[in-house]
CSV table of C-alpha atoms and ligand atoms in Angstrom, one decimal:
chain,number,residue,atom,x,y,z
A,1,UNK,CA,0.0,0.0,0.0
A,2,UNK,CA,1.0,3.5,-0.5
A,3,UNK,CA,0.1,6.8,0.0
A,4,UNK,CA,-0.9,7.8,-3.2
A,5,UNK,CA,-3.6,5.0,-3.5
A,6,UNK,CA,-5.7,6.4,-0.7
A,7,UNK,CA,-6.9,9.3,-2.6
A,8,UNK,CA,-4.7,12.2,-0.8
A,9,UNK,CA,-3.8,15.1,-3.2
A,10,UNK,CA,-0.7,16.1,-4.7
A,11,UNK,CA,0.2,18.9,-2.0
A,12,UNK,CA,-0.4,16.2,1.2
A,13,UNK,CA,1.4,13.6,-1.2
A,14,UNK,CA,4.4,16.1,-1.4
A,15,UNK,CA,4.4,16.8,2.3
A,16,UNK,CA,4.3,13.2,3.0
A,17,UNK,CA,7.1,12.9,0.9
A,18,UNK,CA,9.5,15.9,2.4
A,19,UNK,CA,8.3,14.3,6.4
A,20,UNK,CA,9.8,11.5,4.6
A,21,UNK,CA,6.9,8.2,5.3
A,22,UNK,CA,7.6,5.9,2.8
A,23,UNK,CA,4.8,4.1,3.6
A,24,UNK,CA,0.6,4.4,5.3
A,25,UNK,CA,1.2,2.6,9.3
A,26,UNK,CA,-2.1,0.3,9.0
A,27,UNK,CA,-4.3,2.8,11.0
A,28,UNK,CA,-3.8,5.0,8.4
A,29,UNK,CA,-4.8,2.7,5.5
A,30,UNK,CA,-7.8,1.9,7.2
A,31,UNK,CA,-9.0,5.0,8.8
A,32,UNK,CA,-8.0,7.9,5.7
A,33,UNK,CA,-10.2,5.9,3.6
A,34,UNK,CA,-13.0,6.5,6.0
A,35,UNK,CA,-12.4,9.8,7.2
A,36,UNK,CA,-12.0,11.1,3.5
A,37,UNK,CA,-15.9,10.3,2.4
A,38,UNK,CA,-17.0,11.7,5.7
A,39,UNK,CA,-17.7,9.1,7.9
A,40,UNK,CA,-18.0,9.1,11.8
A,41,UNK,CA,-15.4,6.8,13.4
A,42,UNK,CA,-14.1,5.5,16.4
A,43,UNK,CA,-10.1,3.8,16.3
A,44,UNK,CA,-8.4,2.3,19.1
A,45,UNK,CA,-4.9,1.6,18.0
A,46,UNK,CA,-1.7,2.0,20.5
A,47,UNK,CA,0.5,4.6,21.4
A,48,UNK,CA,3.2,5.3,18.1
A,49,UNK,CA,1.4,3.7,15.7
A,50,UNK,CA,0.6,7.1,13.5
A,51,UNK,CA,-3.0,7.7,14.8
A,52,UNK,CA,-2.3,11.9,14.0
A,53,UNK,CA,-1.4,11.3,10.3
A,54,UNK,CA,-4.5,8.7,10.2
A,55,UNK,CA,-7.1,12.1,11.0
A,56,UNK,CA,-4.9,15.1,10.2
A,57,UNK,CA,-4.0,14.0,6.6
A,58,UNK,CA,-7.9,13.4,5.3
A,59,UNK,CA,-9.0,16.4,7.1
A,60,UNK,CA,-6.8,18.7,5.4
A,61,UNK,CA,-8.1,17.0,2.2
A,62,UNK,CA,-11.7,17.5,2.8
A,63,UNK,CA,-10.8,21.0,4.0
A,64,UNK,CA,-8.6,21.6,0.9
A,65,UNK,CA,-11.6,21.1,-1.1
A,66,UNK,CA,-14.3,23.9,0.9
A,67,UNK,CA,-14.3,27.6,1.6
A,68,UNK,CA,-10.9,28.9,3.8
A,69,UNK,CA,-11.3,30.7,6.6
A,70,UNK,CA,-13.8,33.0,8.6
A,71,UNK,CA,-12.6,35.0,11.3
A,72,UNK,CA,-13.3,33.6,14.8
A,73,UNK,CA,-14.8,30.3,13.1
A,74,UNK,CA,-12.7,26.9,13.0
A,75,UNK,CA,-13.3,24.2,10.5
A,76,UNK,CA,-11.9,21.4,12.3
A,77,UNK,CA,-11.3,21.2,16.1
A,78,UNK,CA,-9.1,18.8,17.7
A,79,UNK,CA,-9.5,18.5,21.1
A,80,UNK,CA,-6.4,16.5,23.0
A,81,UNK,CA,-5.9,16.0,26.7
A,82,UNK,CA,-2.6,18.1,27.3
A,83,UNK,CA,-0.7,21.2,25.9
A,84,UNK,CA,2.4,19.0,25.0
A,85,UNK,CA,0.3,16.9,22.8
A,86,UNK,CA,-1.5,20.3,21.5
A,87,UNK,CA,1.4,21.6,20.4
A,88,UNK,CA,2.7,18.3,19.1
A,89,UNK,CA,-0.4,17.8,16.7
A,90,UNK,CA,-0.5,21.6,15.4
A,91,UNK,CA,3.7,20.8,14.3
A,92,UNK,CA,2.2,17.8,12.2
A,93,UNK,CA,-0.6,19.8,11.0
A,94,UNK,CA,2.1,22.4,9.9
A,95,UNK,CA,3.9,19.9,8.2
A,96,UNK,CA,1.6,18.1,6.2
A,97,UNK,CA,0.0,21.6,5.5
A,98,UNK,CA,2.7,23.0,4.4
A,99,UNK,CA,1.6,23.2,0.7
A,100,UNK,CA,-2.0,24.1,1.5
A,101,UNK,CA,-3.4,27.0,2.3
A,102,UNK,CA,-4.8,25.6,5.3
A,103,UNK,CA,-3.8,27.5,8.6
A,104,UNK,CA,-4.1,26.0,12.0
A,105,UNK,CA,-3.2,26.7,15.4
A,106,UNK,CA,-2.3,24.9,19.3
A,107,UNK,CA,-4.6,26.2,22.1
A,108,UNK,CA,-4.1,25.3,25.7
A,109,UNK,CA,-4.4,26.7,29.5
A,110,UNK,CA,-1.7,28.7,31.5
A,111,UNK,CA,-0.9,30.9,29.1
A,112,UNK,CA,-2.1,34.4,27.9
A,113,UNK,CA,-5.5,34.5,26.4
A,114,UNK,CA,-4.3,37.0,23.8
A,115,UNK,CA,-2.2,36.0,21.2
A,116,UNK,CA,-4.7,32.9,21.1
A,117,UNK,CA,-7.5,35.1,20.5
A,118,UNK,CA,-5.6,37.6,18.2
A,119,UNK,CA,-4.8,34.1,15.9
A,120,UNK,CA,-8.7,33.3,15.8
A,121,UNK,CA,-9.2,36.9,14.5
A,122,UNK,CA,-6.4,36.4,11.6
A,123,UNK,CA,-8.3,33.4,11.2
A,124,UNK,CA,-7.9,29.5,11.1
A,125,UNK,CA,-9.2,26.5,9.8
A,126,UNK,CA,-7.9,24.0,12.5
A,127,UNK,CA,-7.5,24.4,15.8
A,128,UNK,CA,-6.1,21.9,18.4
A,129,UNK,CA,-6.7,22.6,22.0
A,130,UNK,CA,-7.2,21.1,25.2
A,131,UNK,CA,-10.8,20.9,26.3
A,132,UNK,CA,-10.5,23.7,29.0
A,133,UNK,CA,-9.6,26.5,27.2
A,134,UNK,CA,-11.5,26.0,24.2
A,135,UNK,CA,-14.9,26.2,26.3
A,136,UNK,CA,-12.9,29.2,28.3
A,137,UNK,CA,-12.6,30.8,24.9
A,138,UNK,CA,-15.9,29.8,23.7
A,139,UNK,CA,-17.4,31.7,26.3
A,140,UNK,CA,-15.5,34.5,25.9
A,141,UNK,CA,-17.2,34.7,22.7
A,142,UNK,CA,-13.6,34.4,21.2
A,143,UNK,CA,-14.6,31.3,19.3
A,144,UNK,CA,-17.6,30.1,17.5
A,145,UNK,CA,-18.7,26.4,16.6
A,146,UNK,CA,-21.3,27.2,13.8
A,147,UNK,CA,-18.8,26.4,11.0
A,148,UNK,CA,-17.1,23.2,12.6
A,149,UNK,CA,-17.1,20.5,9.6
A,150,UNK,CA,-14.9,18.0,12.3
A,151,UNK,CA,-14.3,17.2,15.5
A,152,UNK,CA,-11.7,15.0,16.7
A,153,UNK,CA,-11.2,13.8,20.0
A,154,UNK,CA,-7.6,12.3,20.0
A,155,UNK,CA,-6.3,10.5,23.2
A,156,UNK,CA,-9.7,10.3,24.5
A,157,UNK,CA,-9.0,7.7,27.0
A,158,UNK,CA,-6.7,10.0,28.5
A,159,UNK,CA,-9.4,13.4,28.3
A,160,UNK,CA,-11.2,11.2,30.7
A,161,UNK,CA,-8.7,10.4,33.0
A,162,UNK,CA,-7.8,13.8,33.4
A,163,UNK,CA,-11.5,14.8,34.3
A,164,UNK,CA,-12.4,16.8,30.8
A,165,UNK,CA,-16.0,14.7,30.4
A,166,UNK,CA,-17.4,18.0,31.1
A,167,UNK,CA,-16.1,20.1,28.8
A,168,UNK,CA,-16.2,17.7,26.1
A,169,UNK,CA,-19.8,17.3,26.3
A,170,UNK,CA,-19.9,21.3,26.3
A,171,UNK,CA,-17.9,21.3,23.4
A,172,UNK,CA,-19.9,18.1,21.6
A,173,UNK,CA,-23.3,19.8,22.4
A,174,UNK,CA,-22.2,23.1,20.1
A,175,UNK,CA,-20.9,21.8,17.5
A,176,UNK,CA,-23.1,21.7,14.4
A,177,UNK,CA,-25.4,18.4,14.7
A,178,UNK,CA,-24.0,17.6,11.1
A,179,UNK,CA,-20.4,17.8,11.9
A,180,UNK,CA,-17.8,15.0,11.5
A,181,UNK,CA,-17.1,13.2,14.8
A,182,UNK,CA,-14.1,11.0,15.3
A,183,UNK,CA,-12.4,9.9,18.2
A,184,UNK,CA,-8.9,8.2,18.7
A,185,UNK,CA,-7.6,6.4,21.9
A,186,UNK,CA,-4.9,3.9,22.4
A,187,UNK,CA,-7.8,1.5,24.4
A,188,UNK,CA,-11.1,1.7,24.0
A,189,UNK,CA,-12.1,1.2,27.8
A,190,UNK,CA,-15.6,1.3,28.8
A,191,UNK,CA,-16.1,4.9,29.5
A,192,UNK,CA,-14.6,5.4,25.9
A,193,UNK,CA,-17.4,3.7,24.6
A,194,UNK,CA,-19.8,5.5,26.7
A,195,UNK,CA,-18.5,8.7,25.5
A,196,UNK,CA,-18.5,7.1,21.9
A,197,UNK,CA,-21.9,5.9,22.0
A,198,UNK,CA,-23.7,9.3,23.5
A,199,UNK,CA,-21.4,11.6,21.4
A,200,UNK,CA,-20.8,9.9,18.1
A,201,UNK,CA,-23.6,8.8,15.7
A,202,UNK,CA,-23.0,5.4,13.8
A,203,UNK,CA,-19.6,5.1,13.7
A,204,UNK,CA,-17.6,3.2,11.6
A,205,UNK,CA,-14.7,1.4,14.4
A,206,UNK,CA,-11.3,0.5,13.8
A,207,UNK,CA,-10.0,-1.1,16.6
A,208,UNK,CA,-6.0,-2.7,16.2
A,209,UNK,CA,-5.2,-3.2,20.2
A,210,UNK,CA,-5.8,-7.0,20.2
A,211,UNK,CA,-2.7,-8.9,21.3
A,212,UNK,CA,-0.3,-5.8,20.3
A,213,UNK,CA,0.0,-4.1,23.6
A,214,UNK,CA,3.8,-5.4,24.0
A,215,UNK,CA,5.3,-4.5,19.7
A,216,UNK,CA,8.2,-6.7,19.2
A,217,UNK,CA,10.3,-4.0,18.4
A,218,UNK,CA,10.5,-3.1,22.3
A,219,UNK,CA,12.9,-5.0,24.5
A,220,UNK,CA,10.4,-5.1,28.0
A,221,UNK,CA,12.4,-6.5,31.1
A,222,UNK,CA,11.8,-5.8,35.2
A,223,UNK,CA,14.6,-5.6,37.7
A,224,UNK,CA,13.3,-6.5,41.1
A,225,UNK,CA,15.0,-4.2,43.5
A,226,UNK,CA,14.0,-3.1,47.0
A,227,UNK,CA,12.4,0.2,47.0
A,228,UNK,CA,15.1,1.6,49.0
A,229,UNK,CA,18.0,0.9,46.9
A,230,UNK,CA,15.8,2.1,43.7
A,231,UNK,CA,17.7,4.8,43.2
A,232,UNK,CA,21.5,3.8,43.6
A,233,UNK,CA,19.9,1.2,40.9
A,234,UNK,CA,19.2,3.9,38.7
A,235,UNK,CA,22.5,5.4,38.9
A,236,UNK,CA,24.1,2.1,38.0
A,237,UNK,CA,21.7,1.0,35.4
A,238,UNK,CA,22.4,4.7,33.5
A,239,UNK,CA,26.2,4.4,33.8
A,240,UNK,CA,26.5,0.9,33.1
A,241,UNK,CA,24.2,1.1,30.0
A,242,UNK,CA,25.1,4.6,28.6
A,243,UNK,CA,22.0,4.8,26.9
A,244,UNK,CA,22.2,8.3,24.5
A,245,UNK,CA,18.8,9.2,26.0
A,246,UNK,CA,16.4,8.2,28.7
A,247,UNK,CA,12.9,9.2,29.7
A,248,UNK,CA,12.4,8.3,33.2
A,249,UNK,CA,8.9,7.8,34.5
A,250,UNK,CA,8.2,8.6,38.4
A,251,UNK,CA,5.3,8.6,40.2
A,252,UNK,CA,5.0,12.2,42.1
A,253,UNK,CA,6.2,15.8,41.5
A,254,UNK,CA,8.1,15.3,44.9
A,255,UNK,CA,10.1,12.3,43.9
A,256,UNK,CA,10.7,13.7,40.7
A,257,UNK,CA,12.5,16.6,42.1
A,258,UNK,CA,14.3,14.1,44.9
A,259,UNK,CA,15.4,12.0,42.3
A,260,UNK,CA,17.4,14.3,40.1
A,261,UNK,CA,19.3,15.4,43.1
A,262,UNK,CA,19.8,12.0,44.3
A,263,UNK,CA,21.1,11.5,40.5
A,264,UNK,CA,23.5,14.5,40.4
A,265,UNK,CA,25.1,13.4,43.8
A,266,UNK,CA,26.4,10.6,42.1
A,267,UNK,CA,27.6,13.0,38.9
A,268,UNK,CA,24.5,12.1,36.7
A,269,UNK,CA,22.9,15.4,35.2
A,270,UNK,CA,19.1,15.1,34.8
A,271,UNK,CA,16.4,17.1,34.5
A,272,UNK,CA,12.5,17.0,36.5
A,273,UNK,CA,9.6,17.6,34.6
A,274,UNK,CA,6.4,18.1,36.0
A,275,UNK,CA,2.9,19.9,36.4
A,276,UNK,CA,4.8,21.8,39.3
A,277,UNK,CA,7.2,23.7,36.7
A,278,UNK,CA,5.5,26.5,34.4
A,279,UNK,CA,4.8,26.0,30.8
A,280,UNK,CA,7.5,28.1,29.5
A,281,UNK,CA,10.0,25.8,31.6
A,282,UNK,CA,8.4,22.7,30.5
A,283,UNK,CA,8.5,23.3,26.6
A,284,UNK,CA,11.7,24.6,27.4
A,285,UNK,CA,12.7,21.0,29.0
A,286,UNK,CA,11.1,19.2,25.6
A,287,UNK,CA,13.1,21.0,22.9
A,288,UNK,CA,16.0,20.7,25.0
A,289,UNK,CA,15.4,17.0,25.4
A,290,UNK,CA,14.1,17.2,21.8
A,291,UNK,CA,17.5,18.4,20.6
A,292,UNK,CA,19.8,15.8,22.6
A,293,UNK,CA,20.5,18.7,25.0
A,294,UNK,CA,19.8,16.9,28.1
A,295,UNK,CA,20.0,13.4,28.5
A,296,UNK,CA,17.9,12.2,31.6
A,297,UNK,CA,14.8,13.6,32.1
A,298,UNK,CA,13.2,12.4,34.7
A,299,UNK,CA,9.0,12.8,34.7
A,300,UNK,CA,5.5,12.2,36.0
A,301,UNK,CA,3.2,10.4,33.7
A,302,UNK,CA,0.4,13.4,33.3
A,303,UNK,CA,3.4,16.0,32.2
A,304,UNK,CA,5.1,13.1,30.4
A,305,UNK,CA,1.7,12.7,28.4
A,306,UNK,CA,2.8,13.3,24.8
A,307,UNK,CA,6.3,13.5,24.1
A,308,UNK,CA,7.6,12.1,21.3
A,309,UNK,CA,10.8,11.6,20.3
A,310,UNK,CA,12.7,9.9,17.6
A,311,UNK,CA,15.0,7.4,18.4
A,312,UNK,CA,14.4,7.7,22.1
A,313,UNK,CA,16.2,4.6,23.2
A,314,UNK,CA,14.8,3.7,26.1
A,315,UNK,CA,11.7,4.5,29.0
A,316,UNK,CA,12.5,3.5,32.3
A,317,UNK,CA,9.6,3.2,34.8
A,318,UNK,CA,11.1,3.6,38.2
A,319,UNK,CA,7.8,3.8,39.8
A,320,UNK,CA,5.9,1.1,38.0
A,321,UNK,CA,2.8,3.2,36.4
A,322,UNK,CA,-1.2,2.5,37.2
A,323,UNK,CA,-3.6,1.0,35.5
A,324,UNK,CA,-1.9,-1.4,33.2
A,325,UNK,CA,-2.8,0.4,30.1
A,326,UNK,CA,-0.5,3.5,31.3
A,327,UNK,CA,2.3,1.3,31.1
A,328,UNK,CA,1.1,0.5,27.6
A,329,UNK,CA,1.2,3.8,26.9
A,330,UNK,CA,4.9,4.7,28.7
A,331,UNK,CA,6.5,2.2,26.9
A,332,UNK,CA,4.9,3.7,24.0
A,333,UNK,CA,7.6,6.8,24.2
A,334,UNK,CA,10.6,4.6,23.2
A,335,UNK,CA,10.5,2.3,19.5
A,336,UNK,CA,7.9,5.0,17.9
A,337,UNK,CA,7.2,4.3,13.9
A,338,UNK,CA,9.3,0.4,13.8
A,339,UNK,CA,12.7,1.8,15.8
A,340,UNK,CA,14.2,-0.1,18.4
A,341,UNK,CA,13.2,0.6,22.0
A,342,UNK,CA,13.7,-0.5,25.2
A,343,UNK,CA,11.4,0.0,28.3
A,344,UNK,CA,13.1,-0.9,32.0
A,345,UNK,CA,11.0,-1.1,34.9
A,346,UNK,CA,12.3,-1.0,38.5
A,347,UNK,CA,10.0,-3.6,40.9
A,348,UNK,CA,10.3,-3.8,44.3
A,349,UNK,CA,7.8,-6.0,46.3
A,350,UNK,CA,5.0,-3.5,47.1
A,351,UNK,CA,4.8,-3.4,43.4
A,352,UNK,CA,3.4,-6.8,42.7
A,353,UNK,CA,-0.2,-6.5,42.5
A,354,UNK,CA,0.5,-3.8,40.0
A,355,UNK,CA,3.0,-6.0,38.1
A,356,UNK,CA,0.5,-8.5,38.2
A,357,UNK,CA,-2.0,-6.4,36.5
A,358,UNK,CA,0.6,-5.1,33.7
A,359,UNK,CA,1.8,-8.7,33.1
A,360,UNK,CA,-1.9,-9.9,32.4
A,361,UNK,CA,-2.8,-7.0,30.1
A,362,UNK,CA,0.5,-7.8,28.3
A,363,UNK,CA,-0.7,-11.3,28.1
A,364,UNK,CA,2.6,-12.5,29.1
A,365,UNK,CA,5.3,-12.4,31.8
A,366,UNK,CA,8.2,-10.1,31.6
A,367,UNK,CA,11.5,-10.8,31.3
A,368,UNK,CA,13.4,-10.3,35.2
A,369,UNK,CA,16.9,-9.3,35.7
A,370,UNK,CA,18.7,-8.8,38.8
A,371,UNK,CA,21.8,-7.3,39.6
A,372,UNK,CA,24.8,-7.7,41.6
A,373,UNK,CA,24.4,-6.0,44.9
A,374,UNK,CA,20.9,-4.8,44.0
A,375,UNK,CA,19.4,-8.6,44.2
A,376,UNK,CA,16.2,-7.6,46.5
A,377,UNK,CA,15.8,-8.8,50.5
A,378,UNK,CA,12.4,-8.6,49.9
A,379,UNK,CA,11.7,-11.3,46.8
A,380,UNK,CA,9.0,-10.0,44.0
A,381,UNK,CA,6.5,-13.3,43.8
A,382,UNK,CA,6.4,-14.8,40.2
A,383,UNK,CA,2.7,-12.8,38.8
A,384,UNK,CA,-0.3,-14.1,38.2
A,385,UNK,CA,-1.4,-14.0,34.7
A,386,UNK,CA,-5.3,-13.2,34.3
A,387,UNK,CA,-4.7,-11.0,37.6
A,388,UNK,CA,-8.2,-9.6,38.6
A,389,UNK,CA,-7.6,-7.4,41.3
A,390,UNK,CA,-10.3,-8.0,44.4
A,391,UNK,CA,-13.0,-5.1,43.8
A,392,UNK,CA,-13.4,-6.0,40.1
A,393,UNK,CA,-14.2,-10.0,41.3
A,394,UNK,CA,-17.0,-8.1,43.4
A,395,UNK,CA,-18.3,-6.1,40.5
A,396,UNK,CA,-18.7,-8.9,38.1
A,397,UNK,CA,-21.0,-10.9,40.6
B,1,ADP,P1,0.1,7.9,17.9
B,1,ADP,O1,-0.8,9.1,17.9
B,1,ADP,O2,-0.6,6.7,17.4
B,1,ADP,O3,0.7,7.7,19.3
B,1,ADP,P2,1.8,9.5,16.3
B,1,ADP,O4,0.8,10.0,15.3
B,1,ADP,O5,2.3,10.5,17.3
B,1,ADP,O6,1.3,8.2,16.9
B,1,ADP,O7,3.1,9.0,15.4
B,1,ADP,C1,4.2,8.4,16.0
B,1,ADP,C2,5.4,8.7,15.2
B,1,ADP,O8,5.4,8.0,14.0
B,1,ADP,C3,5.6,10.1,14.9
B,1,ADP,O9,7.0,10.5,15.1
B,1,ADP,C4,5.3,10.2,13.4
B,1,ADP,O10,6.0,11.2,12.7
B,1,ADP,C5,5.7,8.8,12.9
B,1,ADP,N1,4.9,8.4,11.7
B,1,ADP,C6,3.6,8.5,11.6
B,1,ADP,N2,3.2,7.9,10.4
B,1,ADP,C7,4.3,7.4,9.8
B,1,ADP,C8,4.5,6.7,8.6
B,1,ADP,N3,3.5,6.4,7.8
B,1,ADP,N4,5.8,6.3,8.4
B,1,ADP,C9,6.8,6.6,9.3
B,1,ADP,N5,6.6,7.3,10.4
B,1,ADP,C10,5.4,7.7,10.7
B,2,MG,MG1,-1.6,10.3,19.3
């Protein structure tokens, strides 16, 4: 399959080309198709498998083909859980756009309101914001839905996890009865499809999560370690593997902060990255880390939410993540578009009911590794696979 068969124009076909794809990811063969004559559609496919290019690319076809743009009036809205990813999706839209004449811009909380309304004034066709400010805007009057030909929620397992239910509805309720819905996530978990079914009429439904939640192309392995010697583990892992780059998940803001000066008493620089540090800081930390400035950076799943970058060799989970599809998606950061990954998790004993849970989602165990002078007091028991944890067993009665 290529590009060219799935009825794209010449200008996205040229982008395509300069971004340099050689070749559609198969949620993109099977949802531009669908997207492009207009469809409603619901995808579940995991984290790095091109889900952006799969909605941005037929949406700048069909909006190719209409009127540009009226001030204060978007033609597509893409709503996504966090400002990284905001910004993220409006560089691809820039990218494949890039011989259109189709404008689009990133808007997202914690930032001044102005320049974001000035940009609706000059006029766009796509915007892609985080649920909160849009309705902020919105009321402000800033921003009206009447024109909206598409809306895409992308990540929308995440939205709801980070509370936005609200202010999607809003958002869903305003939007032209007519208009194009879509919605991405990397699972489609049961309040997805609740959100699916009350906000999305007869959608078609890709769904390419079945037994791919651990790609081959990732290396997964454990070290069990006791929790008090995580971090000297750390230090040793990073100095005896000399990995070029390294994303390190952590669980809390506090321990993010701990951490890095735990790391740079031993002579490892590394950098915290959290909801606690302002925006300007934090996009600061991502082109750094972005440009191979800084090596370690060491994060909290919610800030981490988004990243993306190539060739990152490896995630490391040093606090194992919860539920099991967040470790899905963490380990999604490294092997992104067919590279080579590798995702390390450090386990120490009051992590097994957790492992256990990860394990079964993966359908399998991981590989365990323990090292000299690190092997845990504390033993992590072998898991369980088909782990139900106790309050689910009580629902299902
Ligand atoms: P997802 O939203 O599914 O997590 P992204 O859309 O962020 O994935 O894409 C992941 C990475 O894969 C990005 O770096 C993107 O540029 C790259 N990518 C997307 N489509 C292709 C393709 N057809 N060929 C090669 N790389 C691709
Ligand atoms: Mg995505």
């Amino acid at each position: 399959m290529s590009f060219s068969k799935l009825g794209l124009s010449q200008p996205l076909l040229d982008a395509i080309n300069e971004v340099g794809y050689q070749k559609p990811t198969t949620i993109q063969t099977k949802a531009i198709p669908i997207v492009l004559k207009g469809s409603n559609l619901i995808a579940a496919a995991q984290t790095g498998t091109g889900k952006t290019a799969s909605f941005v690319l037929p949406i700048l076809e069909r909006l190719s083909a209409g009127q540009t743009e009226r001030k204060k009036r978007a033609r597509a809205i893409i709503l996504t859980p966090t400002r990284e990813l905001a910004l993220q999706v409006n560089q691809s839209i820039e990218a494949y756009a890039q011989f259109t004449s189709i404008k689009s811009m990133a808007m997202f909380g914690g930032v001044d309101y102005a320049p974001q309304k000035q940009a609706l004034i000059d006029g766009v066709d796509i915007v892609v914001a985080t649920p909160g400010r849009l309705i902020d805007l919105y009321g402000q009057r800033a921003i009206h839905f009447d024109e909206v030909e598409t809306l895409v929620l992308d990540e929308a397992d995440k939205m709801l996890d980070m509370g936005f239910i609200e202010a999607i509805n809003k958002i869903i309720a305003r939007v032209p009865e007519d208009a194009q819905s879509l919605l991405f996530s990397a699972t489609l978990s049961n309040p997805v499809r609740d959100l699916a079914k009350s906000a999305i009429d007869n959608p078609e439904e890709i769904a390419i999560t079945k037994h791919s939640a651990s790609k081959s192309n990732i290396k997964q392995w454990i070290v069990t370690v006791d929790k008090d010697m995580k971090s000297s583990l750390l230090s040793h892992l990073l100095q005896q593997n000399q990995w070029k780059q390294a994303l390190i998940f952590i669980e809390t803001k506090h321990g993010a902060a701990k951490l890095v000066s735990q790391l740079e008493k031993r002579g490892i620089a590394a950098e915290a990255f959290h909801s606690g540090r302002n925006q300007k800081v934090r996009q600061q930390l991502i082109e750094s880390f972005k440009a191979g400035e800084i090596q370690y950076l060491v994060a909290t799943g919610v800030a981490a939410r988004g990243i993306d970058i190539e060739n990152l060799p490896v995630v490391i989970n040093y606090d194992l993540p919860y539920p099991a599809d967040e470790y899905v998606h963490r380990i999604g950061r490294t092997g992104r578009a067919d590279a080579v990954g590798e995702a390390v998790s450090l386990v120490s004993k009051d992590n097994f009911k957790n492992l256990c849970m990860i394990e079964s989602r993966l359908g399998h165990l991981l590989e365990r590794v323990e090292f000299e002078g690190f092997v845990p007091r504390k033993p992590v028991p072998i898991s369980i696979l088909n782990y139900v944890p106790k309050h689910k067993r009580g629902e299902e009665r």
